[in-house]
mmCIF file with all atom_site columns, C-alpha atoms in Angstrom:
data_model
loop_
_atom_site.group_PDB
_atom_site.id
_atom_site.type_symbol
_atom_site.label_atom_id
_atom_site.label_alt_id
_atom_site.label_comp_id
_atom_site.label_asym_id
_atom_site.label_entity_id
_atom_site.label_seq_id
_atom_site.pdbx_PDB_ins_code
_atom_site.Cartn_x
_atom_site.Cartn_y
_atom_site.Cartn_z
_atom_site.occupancy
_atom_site.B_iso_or_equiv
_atom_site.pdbx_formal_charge
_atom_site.auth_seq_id
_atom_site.auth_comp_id
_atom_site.auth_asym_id
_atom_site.auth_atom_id
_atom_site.pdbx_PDB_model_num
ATOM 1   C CA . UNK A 1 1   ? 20.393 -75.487  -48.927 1.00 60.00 ? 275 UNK A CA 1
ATOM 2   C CA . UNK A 1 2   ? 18.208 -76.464  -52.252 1.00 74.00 ? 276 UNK A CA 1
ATOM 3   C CA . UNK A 1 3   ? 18.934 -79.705  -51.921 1.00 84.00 ? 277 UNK A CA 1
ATOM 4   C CA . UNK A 1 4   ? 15.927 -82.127  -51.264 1.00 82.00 ? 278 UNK A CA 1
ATOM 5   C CA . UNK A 1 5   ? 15.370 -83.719  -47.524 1.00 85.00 ? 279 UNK A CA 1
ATOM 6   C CA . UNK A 1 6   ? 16.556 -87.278  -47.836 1.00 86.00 ? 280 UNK A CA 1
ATOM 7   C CA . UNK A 1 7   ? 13.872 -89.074  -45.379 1.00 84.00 ? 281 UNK A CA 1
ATOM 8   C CA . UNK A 1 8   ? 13.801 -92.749  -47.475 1.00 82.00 ? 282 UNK A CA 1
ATOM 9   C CA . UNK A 1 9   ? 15.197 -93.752  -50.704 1.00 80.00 ? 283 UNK A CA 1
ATOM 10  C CA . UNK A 1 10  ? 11.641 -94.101  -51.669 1.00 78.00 ? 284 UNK A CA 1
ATOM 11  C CA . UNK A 1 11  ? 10.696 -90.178  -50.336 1.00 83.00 ? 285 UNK A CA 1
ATOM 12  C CA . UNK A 1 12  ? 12.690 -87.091  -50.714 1.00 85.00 ? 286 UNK A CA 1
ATOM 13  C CA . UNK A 1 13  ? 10.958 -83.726  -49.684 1.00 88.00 ? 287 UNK A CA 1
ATOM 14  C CA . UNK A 1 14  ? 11.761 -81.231  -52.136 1.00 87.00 ? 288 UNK A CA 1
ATOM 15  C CA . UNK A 1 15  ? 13.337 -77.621  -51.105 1.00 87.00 ? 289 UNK A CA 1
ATOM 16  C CA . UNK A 1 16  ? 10.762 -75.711  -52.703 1.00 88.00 ? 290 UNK A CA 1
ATOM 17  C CA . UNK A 1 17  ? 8.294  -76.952  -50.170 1.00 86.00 ? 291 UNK A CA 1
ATOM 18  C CA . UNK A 1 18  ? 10.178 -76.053  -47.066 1.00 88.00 ? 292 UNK A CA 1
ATOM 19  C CA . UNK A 1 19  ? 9.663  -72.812  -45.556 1.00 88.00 ? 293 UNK A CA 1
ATOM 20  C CA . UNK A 1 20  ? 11.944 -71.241  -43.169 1.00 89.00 ? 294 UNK A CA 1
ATOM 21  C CA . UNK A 1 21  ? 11.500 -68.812  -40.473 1.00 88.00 ? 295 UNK A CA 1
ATOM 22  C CA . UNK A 1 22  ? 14.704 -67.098  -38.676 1.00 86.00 ? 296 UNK A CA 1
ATOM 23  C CA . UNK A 1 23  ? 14.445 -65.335  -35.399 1.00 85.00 ? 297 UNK A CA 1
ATOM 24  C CA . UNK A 1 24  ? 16.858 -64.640  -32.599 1.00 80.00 ? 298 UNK A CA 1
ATOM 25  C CA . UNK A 1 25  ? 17.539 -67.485  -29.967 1.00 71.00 ? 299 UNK A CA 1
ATOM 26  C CA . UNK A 1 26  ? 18.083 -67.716  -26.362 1.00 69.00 ? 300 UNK A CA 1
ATOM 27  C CA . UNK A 1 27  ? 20.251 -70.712  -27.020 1.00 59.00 ? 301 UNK A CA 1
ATOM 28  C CA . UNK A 1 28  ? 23.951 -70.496  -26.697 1.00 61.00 ? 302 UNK A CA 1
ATOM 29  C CA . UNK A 1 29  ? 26.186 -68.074  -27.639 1.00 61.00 ? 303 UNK A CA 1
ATOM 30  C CA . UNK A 1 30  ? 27.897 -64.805  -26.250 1.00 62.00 ? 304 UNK A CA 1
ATOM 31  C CA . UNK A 1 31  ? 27.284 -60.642  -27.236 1.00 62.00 ? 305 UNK A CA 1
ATOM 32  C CA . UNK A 1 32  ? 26.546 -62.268  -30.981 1.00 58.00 ? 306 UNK A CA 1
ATOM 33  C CA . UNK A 1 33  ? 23.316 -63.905  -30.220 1.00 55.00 ? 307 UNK A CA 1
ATOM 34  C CA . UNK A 1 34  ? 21.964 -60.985  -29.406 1.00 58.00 ? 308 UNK A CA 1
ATOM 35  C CA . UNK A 1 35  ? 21.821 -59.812  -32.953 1.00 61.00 ? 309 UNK A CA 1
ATOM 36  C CA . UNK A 1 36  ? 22.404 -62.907  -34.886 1.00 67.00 ? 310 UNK A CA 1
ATOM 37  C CA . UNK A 1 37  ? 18.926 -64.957  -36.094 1.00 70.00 ? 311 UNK A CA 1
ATOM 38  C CA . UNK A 1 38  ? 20.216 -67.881  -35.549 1.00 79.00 ? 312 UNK A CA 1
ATOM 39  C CA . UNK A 1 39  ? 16.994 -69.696  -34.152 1.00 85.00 ? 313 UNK A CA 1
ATOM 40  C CA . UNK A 1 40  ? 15.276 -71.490  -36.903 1.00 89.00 ? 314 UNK A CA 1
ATOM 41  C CA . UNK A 1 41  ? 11.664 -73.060  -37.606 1.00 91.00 ? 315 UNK A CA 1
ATOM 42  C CA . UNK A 1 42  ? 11.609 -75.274  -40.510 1.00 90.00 ? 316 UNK A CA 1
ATOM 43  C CA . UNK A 1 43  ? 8.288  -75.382  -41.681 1.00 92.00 ? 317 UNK A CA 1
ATOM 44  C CA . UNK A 1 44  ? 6.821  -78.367  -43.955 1.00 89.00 ? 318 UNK A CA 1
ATOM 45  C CA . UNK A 1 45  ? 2.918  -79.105  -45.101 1.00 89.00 ? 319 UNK A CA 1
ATOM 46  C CA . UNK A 1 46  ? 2.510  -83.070  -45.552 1.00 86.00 ? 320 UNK A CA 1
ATOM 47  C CA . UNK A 1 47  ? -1.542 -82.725  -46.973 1.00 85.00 ? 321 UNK A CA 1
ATOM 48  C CA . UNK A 1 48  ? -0.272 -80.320  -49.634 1.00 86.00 ? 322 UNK A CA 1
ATOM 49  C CA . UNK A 1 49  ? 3.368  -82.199  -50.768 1.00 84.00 ? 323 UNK A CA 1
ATOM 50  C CA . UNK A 1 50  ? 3.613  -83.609  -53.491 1.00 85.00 ? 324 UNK A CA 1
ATOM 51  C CA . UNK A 1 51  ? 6.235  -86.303  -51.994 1.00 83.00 ? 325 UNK A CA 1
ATOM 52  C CA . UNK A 1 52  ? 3.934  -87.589  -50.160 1.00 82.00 ? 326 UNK A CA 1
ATOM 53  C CA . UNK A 1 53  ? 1.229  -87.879  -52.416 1.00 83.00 ? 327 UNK A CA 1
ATOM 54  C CA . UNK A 1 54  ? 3.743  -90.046  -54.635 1.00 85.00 ? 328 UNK A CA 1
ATOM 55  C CA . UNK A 1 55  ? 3.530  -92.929  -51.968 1.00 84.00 ? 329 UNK A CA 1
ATOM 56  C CA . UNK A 1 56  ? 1.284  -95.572  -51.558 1.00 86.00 ? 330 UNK A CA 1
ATOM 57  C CA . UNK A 1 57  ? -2.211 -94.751  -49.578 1.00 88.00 ? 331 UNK A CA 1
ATOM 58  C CA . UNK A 1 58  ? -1.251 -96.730  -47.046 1.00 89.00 ? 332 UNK A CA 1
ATOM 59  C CA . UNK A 1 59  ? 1.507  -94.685  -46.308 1.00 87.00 ? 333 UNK A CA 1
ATOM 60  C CA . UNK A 1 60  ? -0.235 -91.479  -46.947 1.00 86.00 ? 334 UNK A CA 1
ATOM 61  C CA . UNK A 1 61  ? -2.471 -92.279  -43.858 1.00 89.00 ? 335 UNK A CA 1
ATOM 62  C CA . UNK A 1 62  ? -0.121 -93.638  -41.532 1.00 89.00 ? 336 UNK A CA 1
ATOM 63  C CA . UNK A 1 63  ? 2.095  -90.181  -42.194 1.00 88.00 ? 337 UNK A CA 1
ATOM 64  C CA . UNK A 1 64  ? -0.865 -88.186  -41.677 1.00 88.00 ? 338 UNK A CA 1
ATOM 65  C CA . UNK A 1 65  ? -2.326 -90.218  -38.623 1.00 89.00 ? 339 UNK A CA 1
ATOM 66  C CA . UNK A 1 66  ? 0.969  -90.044  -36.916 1.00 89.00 ? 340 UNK A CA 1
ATOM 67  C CA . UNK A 1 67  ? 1.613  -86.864  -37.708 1.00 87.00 ? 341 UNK A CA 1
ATOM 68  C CA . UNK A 1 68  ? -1.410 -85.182  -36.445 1.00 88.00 ? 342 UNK A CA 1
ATOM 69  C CA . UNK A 1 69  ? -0.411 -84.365  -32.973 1.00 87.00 ? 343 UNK A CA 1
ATOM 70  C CA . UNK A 1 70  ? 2.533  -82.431  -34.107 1.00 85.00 ? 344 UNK A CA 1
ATOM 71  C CA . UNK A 1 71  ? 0.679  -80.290  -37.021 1.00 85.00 ? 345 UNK A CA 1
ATOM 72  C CA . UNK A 1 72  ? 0.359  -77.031  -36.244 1.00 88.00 ? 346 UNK A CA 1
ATOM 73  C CA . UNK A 1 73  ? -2.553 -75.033  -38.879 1.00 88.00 ? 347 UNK A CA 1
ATOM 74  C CA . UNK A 1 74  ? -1.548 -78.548  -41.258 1.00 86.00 ? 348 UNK A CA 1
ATOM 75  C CA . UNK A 1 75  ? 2.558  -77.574  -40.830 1.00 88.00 ? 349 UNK A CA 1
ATOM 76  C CA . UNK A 1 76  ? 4.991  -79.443  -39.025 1.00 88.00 ? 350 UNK A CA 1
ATOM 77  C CA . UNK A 1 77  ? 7.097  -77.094  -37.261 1.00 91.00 ? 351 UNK A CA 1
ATOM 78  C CA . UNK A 1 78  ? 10.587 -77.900  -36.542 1.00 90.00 ? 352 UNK A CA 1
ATOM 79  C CA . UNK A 1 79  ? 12.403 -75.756  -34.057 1.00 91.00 ? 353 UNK A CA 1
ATOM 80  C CA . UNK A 1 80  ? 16.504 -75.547  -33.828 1.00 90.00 ? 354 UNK A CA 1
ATOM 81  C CA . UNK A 1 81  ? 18.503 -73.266  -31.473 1.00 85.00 ? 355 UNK A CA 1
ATOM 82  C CA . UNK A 1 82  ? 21.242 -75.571  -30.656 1.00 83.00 ? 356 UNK A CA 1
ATOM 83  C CA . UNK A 1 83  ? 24.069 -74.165  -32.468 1.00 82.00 ? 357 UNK A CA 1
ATOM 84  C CA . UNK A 1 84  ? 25.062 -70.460  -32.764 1.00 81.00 ? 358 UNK A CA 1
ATOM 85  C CA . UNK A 1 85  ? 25.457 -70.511  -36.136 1.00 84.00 ? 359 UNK A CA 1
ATOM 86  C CA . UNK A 1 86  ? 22.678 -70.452  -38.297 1.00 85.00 ? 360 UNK A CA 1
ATOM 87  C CA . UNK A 1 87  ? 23.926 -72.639  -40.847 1.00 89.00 ? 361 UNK A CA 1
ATOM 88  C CA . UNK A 1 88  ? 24.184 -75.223  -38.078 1.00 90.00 ? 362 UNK A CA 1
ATOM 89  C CA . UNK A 1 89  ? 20.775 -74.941  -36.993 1.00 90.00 ? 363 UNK A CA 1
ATOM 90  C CA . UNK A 1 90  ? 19.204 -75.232  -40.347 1.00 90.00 ? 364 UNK A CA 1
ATOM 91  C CA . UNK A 1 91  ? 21.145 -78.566  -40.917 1.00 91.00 ? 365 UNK A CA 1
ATOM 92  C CA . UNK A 1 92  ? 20.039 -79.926  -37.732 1.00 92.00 ? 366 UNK A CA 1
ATOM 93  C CA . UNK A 1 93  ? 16.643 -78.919  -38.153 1.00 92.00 ? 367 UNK A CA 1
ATOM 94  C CA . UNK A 1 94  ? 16.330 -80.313  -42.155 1.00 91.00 ? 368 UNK A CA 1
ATOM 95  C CA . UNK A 1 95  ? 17.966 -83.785  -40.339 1.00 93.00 ? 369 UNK A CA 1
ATOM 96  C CA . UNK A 1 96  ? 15.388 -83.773  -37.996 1.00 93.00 ? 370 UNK A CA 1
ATOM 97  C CA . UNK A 1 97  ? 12.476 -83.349  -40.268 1.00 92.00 ? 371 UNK A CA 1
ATOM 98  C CA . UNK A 1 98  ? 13.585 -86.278  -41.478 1.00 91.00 ? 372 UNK A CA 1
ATOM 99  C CA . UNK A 1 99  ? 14.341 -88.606  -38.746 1.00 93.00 ? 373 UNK A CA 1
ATOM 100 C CA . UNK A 1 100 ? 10.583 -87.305  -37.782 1.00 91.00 ? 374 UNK A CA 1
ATOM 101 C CA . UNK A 1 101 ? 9.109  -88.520  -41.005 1.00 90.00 ? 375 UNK A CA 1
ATOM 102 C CA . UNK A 1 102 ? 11.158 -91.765  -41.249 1.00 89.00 ? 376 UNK A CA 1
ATOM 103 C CA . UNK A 1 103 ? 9.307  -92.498  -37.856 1.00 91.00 ? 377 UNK A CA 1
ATOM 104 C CA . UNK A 1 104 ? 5.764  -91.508  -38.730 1.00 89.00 ? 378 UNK A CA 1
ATOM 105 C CA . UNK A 1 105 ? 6.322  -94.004  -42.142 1.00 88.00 ? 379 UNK A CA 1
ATOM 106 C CA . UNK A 1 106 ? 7.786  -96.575  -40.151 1.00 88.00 ? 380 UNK A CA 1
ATOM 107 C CA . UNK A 1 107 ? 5.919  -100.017 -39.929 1.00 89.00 ? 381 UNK A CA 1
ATOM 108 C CA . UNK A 1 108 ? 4.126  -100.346 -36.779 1.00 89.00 ? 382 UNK A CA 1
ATOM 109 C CA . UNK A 1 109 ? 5.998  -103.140 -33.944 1.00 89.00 ? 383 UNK A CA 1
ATOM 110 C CA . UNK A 1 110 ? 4.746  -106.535 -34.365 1.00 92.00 ? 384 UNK A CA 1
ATOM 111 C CA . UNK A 1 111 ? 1.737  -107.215 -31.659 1.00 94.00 ? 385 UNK A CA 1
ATOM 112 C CA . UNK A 1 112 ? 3.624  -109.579 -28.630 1.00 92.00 ? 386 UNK A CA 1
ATOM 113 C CA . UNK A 1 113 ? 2.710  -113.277 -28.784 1.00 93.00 ? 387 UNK A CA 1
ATOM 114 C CA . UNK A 1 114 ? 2.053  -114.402 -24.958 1.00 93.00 ? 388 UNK A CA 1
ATOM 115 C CA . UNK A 1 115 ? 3.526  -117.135 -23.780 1.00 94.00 ? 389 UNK A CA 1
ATOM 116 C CA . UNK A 1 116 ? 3.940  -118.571 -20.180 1.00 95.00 ? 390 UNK A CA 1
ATOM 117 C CA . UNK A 1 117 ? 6.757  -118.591 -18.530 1.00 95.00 ? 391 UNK A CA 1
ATOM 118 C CA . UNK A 1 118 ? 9.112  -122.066 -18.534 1.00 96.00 ? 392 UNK A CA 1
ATOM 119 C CA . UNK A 1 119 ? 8.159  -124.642 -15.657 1.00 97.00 ? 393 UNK A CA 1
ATOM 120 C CA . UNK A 1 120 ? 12.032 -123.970 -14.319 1.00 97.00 ? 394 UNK A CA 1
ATOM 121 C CA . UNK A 1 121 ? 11.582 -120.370 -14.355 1.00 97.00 ? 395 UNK A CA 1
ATOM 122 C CA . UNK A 1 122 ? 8.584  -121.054 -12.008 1.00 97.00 ? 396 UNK A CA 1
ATOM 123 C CA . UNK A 1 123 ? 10.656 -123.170 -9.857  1.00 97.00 ? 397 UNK A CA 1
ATOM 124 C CA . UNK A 1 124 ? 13.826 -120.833 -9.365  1.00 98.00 ? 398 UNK A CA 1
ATOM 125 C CA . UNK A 1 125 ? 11.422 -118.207 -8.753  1.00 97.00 ? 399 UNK A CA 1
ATOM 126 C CA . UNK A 1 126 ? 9.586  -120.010 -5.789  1.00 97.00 ? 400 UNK A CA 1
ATOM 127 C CA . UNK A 1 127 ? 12.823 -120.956 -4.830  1.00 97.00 ? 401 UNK A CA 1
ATOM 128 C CA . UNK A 1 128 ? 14.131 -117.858 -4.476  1.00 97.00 ? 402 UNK A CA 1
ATOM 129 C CA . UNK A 1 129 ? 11.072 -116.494 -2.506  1.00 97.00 ? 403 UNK A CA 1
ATOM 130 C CA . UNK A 1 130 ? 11.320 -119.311 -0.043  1.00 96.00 ? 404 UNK A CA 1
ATOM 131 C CA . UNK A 1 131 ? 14.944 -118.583 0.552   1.00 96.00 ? 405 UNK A CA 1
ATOM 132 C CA . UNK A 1 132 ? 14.488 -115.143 1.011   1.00 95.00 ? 406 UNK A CA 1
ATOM 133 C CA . UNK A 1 133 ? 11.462 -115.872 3.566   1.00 94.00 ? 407 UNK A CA 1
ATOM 134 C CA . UNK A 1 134 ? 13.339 -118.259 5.483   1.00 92.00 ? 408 UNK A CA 1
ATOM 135 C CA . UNK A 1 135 ? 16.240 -115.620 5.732   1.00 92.00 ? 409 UNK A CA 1
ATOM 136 C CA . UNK A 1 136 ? 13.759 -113.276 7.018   1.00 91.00 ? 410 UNK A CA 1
ATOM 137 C CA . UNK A 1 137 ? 12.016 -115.499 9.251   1.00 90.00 ? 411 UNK A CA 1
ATOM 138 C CA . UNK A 1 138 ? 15.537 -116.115 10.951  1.00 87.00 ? 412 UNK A CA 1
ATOM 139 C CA . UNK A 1 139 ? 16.366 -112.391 11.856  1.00 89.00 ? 413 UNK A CA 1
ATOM 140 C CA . UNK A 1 140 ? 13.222 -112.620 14.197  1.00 81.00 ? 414 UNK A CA 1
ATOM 141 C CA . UNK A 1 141 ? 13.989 -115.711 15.595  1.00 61.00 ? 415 UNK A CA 1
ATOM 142 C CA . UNK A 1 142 ? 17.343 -114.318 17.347  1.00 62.00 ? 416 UNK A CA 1
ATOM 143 C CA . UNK A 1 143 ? 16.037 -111.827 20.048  1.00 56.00 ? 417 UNK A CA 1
ATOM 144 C CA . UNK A 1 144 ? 17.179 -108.207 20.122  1.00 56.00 ? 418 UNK A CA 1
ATOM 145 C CA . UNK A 1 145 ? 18.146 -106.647 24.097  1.00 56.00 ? 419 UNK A CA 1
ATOM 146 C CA . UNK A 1 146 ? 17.128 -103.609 24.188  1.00 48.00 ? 420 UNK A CA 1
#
């Protein structure tokens, strides 16, 4: 597990800036998980990586803007109990440090362009409301005996 997190092809987080924390889980599993650590916390530090400081400012600040809700003392935790084995967990929680990142770098959505709706969508929509009225208006018109 020395191999770099792939996030882009422009940003790979190196190994040696990943720390890793093992303790036991509550996840899944039978008499093992009771003495197998297979609960894992990937920890990463975006100010102090020198990944990040190898893109552009731009992206420096939208990482770290994004990322600031999730930053616990300037580390973003990951947390995986998923699997029983902890081999499993530490793969799943290396992929999601990167699916998190590849979000937080991601451009933001284009801002919607308003536009009004189409003179026929106007007019099957009135349509519609006066044909559902009149349907209405008929159930009273028939008188219940009660």
């Amino acid at each position: 597990m020395d191999t770099p997190v792939r996030v882009t092809d422009a940003l790979s987080i190196p190994a040696s800036e990943l720390s890793w924390r093992f303790s036991r889980s509550s996840g899944p599993g039978g008499q093992g998980v009771n003495t197998a650590d297979s609960r894992v916390e990937l920890l990463w530090e975006p100010a102090t990586s020198a990944a990040v400081e190898a893109l552009p400012q731009v992206l420096q600040e939208r990482l770290m803007t994004r990322l600031r809700g999730s930053l616990v003392n300037g580390a973003l935790v990951i947390v995986s109990s998923e699997n029983r084995a902890q081999l499993r967990n530490r793969a799943t929680a290396r992929d999601r440090l990167a699916q998190t990142v590849r979000e937080a770098l991601a451009a933001p959505p284009r801002s919607r362009r308003a536009t009004r709706p189409t003179r026929g969508s106007v007019e099957r929509r009135l349509t519609a409301k006066k044909n559902r009225g009149s349907i209405k208006a008929g159930r009273s018109s028939r008188g219940h005996a009660d």
